PDB file of C-alpha atoms and ligand atoms in Angstrom:
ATOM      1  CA  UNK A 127      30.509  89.114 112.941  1.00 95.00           C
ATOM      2  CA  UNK A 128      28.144  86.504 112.080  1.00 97.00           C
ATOM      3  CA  UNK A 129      28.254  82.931 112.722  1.00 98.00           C
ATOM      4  CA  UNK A 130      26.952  79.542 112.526  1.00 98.00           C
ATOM      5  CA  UNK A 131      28.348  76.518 114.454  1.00 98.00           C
ATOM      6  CA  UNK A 132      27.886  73.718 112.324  1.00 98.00           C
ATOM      7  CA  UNK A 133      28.386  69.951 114.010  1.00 96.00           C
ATOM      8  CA  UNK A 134      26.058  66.602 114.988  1.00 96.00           C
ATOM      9  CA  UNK A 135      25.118  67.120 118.558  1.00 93.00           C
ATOM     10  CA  UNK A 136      27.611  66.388 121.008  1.00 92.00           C
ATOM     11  CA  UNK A 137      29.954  67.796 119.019  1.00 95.00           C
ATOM     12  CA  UNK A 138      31.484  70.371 121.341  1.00 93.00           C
ATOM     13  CA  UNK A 139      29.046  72.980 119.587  1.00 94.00           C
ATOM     14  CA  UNK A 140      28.158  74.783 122.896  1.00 91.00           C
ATOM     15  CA  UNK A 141      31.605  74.442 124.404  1.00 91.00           C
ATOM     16  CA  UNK A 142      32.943  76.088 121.389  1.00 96.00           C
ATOM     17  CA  UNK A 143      30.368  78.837 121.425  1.00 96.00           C
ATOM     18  CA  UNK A 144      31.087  79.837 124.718  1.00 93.00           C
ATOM     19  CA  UNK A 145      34.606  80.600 124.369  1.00 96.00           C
ATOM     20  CA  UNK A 146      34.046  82.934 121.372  1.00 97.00           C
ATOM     21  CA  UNK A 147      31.339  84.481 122.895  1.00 96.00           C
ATOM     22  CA  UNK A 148      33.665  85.772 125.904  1.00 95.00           C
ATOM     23  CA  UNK A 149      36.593  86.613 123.325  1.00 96.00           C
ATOM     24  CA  UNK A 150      34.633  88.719 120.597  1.00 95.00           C
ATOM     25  CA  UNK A 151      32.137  89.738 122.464  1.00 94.00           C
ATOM     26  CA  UNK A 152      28.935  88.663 120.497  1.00 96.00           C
ATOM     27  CA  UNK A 153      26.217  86.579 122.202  1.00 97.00           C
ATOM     28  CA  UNK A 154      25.699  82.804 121.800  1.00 96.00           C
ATOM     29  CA  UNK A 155      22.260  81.831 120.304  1.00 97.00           C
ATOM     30  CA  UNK A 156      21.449  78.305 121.271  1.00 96.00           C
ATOM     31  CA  UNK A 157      17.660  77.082 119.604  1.00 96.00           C
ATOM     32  CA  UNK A 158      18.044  74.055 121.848  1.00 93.00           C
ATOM     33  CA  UNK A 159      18.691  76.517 124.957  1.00 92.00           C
ATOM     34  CA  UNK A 160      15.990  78.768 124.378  1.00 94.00           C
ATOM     35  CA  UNK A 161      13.250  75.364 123.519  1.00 95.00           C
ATOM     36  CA  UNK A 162      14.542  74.147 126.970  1.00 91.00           C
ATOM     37  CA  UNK A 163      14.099  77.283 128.411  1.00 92.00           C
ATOM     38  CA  UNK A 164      10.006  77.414 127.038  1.00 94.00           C
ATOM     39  CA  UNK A 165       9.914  74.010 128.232  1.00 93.00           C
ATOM     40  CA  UNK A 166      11.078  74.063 131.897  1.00 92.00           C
ATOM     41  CA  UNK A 167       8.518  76.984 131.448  1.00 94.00           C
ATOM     42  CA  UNK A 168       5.757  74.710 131.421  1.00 89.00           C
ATOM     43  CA  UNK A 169       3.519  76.605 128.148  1.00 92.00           C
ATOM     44  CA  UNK A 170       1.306  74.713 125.929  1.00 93.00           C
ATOM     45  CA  UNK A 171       4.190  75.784 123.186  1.00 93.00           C
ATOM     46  CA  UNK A 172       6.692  74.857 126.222  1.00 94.00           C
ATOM     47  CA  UNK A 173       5.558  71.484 126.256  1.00 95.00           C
ATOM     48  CA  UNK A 174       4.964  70.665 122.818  1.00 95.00           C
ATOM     49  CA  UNK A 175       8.735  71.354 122.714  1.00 95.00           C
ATOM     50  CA  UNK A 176       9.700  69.037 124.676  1.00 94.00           C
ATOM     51  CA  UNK A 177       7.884  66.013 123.173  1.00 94.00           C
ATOM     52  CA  UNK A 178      10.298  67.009 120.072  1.00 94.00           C
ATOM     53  CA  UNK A 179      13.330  67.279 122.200  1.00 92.00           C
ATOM     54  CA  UNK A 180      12.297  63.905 124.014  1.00 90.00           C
ATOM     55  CA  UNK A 181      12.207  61.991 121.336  1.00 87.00           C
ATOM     56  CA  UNK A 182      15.541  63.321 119.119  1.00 87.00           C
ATOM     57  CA  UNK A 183      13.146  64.942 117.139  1.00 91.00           C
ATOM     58  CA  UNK A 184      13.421  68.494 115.045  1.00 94.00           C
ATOM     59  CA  UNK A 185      10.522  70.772 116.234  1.00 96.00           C
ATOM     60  CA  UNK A 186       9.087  72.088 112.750  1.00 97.00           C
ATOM     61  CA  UNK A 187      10.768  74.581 110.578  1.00 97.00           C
ATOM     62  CA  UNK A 188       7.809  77.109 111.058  1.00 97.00           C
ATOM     63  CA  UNK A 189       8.493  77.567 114.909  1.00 95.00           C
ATOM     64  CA  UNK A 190      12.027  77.322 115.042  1.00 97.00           C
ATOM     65  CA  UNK A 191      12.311  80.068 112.416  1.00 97.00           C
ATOM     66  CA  UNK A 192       9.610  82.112 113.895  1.00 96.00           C
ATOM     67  CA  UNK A 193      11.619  82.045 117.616  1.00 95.00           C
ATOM     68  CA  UNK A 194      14.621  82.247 115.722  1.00 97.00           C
ATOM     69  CA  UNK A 195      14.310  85.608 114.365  1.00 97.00           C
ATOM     70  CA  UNK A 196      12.403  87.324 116.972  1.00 96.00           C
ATOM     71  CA  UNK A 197      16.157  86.186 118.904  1.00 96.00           C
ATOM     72  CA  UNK A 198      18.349  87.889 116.329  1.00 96.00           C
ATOM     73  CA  UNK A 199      15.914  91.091 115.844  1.00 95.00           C
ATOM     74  CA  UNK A 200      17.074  92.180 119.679  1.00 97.00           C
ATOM     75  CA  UNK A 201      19.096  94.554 120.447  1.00 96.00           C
ATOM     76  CA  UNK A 202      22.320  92.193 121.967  1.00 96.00           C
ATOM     77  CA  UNK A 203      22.483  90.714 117.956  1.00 96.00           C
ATOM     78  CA  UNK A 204      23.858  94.438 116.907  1.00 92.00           C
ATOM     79  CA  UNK A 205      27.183  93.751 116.226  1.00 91.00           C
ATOM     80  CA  UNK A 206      26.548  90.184 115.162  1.00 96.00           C
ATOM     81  CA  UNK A 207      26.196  86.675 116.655  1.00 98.00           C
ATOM     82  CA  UNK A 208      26.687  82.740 117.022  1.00 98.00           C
ATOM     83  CA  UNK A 209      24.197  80.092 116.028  1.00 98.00           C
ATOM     84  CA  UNK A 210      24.452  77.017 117.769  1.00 97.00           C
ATOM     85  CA  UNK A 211      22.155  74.758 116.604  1.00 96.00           C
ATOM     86  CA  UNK A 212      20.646  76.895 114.154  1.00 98.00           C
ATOM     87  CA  UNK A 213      19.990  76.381 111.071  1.00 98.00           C
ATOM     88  CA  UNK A 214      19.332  72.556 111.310  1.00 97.00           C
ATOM     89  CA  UNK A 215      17.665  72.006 107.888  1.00 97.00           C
ATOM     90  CA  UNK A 216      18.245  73.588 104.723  1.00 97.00           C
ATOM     91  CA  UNK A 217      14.486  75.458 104.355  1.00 98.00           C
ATOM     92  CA  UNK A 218      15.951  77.110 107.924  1.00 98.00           C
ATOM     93  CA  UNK A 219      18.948  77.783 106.155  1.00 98.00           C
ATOM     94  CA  UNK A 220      16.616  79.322 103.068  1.00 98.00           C
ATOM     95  CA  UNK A 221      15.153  81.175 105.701  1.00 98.00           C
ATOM     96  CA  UNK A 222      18.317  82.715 107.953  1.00 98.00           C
ATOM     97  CA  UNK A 223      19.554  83.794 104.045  1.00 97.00           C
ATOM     98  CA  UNK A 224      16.804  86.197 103.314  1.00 97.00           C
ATOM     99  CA  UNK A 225      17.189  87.708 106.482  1.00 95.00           C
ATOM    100  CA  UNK A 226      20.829  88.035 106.593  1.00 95.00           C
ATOM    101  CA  UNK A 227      24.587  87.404 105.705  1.00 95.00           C
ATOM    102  CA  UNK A 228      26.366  85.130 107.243  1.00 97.00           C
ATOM    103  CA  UNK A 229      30.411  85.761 107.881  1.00 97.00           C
ATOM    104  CA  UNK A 230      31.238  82.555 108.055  1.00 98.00           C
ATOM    105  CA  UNK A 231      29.899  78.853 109.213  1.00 98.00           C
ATOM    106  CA  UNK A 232      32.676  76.818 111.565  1.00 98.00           C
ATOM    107  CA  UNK A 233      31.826  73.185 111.084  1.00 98.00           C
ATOM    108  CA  UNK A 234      32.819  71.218 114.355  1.00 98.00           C
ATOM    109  CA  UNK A 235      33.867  67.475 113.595  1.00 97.00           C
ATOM    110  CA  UNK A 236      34.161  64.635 115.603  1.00 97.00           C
ATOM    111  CA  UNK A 237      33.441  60.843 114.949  1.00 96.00           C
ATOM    112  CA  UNK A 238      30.112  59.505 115.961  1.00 94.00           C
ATOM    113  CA  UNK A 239      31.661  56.808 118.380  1.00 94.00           C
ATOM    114  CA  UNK A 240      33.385  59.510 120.285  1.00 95.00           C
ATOM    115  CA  UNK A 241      29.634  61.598 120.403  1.00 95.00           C
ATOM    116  CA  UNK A 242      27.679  58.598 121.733  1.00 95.00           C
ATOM    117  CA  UNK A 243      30.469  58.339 124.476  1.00 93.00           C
ATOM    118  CA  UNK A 244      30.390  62.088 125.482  1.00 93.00           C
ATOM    119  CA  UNK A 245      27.166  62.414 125.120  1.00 93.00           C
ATOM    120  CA  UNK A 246      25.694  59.395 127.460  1.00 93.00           C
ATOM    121  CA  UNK A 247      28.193  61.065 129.936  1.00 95.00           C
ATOM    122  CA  UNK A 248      27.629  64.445 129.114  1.00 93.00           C
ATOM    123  CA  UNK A 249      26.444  66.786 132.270  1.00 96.00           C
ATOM    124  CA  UNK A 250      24.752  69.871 132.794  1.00 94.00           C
ATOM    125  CA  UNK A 251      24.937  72.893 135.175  1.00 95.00           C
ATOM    126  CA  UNK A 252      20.826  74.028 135.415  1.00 91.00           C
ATOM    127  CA  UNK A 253      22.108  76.885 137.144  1.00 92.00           C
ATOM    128  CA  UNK A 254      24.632  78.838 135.108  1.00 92.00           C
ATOM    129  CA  UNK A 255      24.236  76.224 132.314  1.00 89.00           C
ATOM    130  CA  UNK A 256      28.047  75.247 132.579  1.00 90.00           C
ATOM    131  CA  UNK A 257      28.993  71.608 131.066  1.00 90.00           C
ATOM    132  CA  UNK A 258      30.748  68.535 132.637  1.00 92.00           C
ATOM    133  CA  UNK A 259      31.513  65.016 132.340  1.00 93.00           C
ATOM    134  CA  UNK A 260      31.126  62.184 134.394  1.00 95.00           C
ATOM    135  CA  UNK A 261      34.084  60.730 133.168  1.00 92.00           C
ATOM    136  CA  UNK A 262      36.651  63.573 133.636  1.00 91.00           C
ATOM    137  CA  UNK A 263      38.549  63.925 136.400  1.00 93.00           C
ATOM    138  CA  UNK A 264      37.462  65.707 139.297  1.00 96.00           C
ATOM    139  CA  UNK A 265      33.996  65.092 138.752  1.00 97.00           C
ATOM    140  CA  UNK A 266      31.916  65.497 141.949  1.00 97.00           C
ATOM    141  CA  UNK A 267      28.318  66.180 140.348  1.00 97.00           C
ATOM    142  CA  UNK A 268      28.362  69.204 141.141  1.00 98.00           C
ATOM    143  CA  UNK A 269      28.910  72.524 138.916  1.00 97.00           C
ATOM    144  CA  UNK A 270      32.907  73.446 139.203  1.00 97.00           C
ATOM    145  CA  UNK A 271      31.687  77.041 138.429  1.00 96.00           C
ATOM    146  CA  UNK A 272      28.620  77.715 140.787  1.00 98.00           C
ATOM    147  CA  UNK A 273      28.221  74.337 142.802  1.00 97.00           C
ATOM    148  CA  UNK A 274      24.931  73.599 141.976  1.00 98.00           C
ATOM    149  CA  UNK A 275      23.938  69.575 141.703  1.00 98.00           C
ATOM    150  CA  UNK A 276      24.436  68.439 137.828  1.00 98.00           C
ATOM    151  CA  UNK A 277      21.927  66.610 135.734  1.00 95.00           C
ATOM    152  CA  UNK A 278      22.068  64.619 132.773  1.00 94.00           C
ATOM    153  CA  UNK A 279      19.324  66.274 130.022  1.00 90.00           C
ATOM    154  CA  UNK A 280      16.458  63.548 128.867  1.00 88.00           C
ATOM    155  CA  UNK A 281      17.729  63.544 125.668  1.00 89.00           C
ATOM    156  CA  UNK A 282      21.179  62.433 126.429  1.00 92.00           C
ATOM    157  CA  UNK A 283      19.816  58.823 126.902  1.00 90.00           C
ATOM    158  CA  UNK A 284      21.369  56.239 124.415  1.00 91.00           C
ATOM    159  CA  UNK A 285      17.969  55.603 122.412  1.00 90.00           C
ATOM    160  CA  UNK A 286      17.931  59.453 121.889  1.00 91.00           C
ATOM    161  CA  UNK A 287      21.480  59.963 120.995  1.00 92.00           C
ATOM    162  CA  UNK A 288      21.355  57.528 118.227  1.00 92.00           C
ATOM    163  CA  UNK A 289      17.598  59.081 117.201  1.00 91.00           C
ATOM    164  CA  UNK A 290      19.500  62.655 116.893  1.00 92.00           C
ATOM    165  CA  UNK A 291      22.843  61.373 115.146  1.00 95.00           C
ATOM    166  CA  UNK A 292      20.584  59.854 112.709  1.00 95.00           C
ATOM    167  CA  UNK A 293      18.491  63.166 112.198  1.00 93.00           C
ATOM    168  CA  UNK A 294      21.458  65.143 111.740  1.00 96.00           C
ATOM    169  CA  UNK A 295      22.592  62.764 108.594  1.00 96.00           C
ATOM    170  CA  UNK A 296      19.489  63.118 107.092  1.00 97.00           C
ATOM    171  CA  UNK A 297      18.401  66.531 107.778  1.00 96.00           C
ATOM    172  CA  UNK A 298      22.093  68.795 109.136  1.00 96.00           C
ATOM    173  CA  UNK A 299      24.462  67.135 107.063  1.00 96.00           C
ATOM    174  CA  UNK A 300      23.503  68.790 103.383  1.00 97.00           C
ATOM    175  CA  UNK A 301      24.105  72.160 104.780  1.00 98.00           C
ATOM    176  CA  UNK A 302      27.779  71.619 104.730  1.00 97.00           C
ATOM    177  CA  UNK A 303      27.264  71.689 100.900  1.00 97.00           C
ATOM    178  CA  UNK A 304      24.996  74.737 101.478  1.00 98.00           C
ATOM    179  CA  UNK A 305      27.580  76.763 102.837  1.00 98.00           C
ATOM    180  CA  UNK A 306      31.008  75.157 100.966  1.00 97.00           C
ATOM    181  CA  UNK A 307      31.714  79.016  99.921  1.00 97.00           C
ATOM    182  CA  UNK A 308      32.166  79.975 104.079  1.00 97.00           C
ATOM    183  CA  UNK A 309      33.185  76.797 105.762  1.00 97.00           C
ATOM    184  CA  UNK A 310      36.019  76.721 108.345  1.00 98.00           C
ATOM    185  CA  UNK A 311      36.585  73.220 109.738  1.00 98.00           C
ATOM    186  CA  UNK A 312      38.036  72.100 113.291  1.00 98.00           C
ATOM    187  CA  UNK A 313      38.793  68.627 114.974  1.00 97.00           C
ATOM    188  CA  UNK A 314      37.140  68.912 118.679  1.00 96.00           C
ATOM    189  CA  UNK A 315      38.610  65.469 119.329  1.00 95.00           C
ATOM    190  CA  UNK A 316      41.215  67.161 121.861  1.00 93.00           C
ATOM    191  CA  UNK A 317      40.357  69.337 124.586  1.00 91.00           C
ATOM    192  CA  UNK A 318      37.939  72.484 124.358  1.00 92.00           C
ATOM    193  CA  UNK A 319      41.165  74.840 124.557  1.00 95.00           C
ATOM    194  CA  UNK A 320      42.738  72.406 121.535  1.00 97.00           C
ATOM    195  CA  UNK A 321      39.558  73.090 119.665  1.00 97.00           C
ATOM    196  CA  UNK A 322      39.086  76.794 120.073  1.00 98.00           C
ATOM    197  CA  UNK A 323      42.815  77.562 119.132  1.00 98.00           C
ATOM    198  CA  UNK A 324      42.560  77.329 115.323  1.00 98.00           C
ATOM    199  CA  UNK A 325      39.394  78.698 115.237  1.00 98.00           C
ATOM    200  CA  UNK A 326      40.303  81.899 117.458  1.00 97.00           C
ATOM    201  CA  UNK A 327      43.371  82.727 115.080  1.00 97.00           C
ATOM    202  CA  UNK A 328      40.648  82.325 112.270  1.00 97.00           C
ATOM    203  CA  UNK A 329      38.065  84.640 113.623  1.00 97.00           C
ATOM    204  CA  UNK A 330      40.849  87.480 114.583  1.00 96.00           C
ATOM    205  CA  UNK A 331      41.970  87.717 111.281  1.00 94.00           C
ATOM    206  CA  UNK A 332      38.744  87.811 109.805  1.00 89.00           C
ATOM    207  CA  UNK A 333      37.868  90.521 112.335  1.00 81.00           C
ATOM    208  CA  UNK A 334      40.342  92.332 110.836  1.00 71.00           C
TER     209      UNK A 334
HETATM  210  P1  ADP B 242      22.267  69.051 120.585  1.00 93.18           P
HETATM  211  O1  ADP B 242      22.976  69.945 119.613  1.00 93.18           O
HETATM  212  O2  ADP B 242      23.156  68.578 121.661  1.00 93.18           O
HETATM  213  O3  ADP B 242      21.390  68.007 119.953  1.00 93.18           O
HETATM  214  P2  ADP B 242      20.429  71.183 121.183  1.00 93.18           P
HETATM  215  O4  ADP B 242      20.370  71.713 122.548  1.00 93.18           O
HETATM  216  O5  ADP B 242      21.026  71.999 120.110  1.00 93.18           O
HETATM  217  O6  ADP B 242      21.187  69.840 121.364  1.00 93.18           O
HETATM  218  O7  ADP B 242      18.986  70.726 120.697  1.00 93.18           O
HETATM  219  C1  ADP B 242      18.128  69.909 121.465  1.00 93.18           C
HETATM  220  C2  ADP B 242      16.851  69.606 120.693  1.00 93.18           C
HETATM  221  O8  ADP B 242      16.159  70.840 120.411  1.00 93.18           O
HETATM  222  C3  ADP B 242      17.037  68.966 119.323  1.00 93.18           C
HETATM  223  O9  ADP B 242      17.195  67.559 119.385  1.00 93.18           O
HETATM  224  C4  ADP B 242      15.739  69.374 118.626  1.00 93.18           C
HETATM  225  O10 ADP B 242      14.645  68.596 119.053  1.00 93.18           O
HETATM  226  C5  ADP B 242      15.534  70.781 119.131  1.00 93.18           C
HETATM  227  N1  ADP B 242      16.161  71.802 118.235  1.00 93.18           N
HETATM  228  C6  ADP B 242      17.200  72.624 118.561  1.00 93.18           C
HETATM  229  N2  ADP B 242      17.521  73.430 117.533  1.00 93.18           N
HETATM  230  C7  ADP B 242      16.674  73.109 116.516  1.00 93.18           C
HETATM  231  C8  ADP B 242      16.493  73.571 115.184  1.00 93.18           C
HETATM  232  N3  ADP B 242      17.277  74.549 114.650  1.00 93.18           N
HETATM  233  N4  ADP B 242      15.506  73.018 114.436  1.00 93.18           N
HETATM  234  C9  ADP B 242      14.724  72.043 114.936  1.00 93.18           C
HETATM  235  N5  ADP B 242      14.836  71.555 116.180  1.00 93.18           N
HETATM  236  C10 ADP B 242      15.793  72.068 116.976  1.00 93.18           C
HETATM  237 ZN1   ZN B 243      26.803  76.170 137.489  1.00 93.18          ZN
END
């Protein structure tokens, strides 16, 4: 099964994502993840990266791709996969299509208000990579899973946040058009468990 999460960030993208990766069984491919991961590793790529990410700006079509499909060539992607975050333009989307078929593309929805609001509060595990919220309840700043100290990612800041809301009308948005002919849409303004529920009946029976 092959799969595209489709959303602004903020969304609940990577929330979602992780829950169908434990159900079916097929890894979660976060571009975002992976450019954090060169960063933090301090390369000349790593860090060029991060300028991008720093600023709510797309790193060029050319790398993403290129990183992109070495990803989806391993040996994990087999039996199929989830994009989060990928594709993010359409020439990526031109791209993913000549090198394979896409099942279907679940388009995550939520207003922008509610993004800034999660977002600016959004934290993350650096750890096991596990996400909070400094508004929930319980919230100690530490990971609930693994206890390490949270942090809040540079580009949650509110300058960012509106920087990548705007790049994702300009640049994300078209692709719902692109892929009308495979689009299942879900509301993630409940909880994660309210959002994954529609979209887990959806994915069993198209298992089937
Ligand atoms: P979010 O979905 O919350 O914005 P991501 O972790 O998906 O966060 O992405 C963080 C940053 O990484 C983006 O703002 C962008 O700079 C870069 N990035 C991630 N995926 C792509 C992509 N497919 N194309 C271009 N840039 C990307
Ligand atoms: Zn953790």
């Amino acid at each position: 099964m092959k799969l595209i999460l489709l959303g602004a960030p903020g969304s609940g993208k990577g929330t979602l994502a992780k829950k169908i990766t434990k159900d079916f069984e097929i890894p979660q491919i976060s571009t975002g993840d992976m450019f954090r991961q060169f960063a933090s590793e301090g390369s000349e790529l790593g860090l060029k990266l991060k300028s991008y990410m720093d600023s709510g700006k797309l790193v060029p079509d050319e790398v993403t791709i290129e990183i992109l499909k070495a990803r989806i060539s391993k040996d994990d992607c087999k039996n199929g996969f989830i994009l989060d975050g990928f594709p993010r333009t359409v020439p990526q989307a031109e791209a993913l299509k000549s090198l394979c078929e896409i099942d279907s593309v679940i388009l995550v929805d939520l207003a922008f208000e509610e993004i800034i609001k999660r977002l600016v509060s959004r934290r993350v595990c650096p750890s096991c990579g596990d996400i909070d919220n400094s508004e929930y309840e319980g919230y100690t700043g530490k990971c609930r899973k693994c206890g390490t100290p949270l942090y809040q990612r540079d580009d949650d800041k509110l300058e960012t946040v509106k920087n990548r809301l705007e790049v994702y009308e300009k640049n994300t948005a078209p692709l719902i058009n692109f892929y009308s002919d495979r689009l299942f849409k879900v509301s993630s303004k409940g909880t994660p468990e309210e959002t994954y529920a529609p979209v887990k009946t959806f994915l069993s029976n198209l298992e089937d």
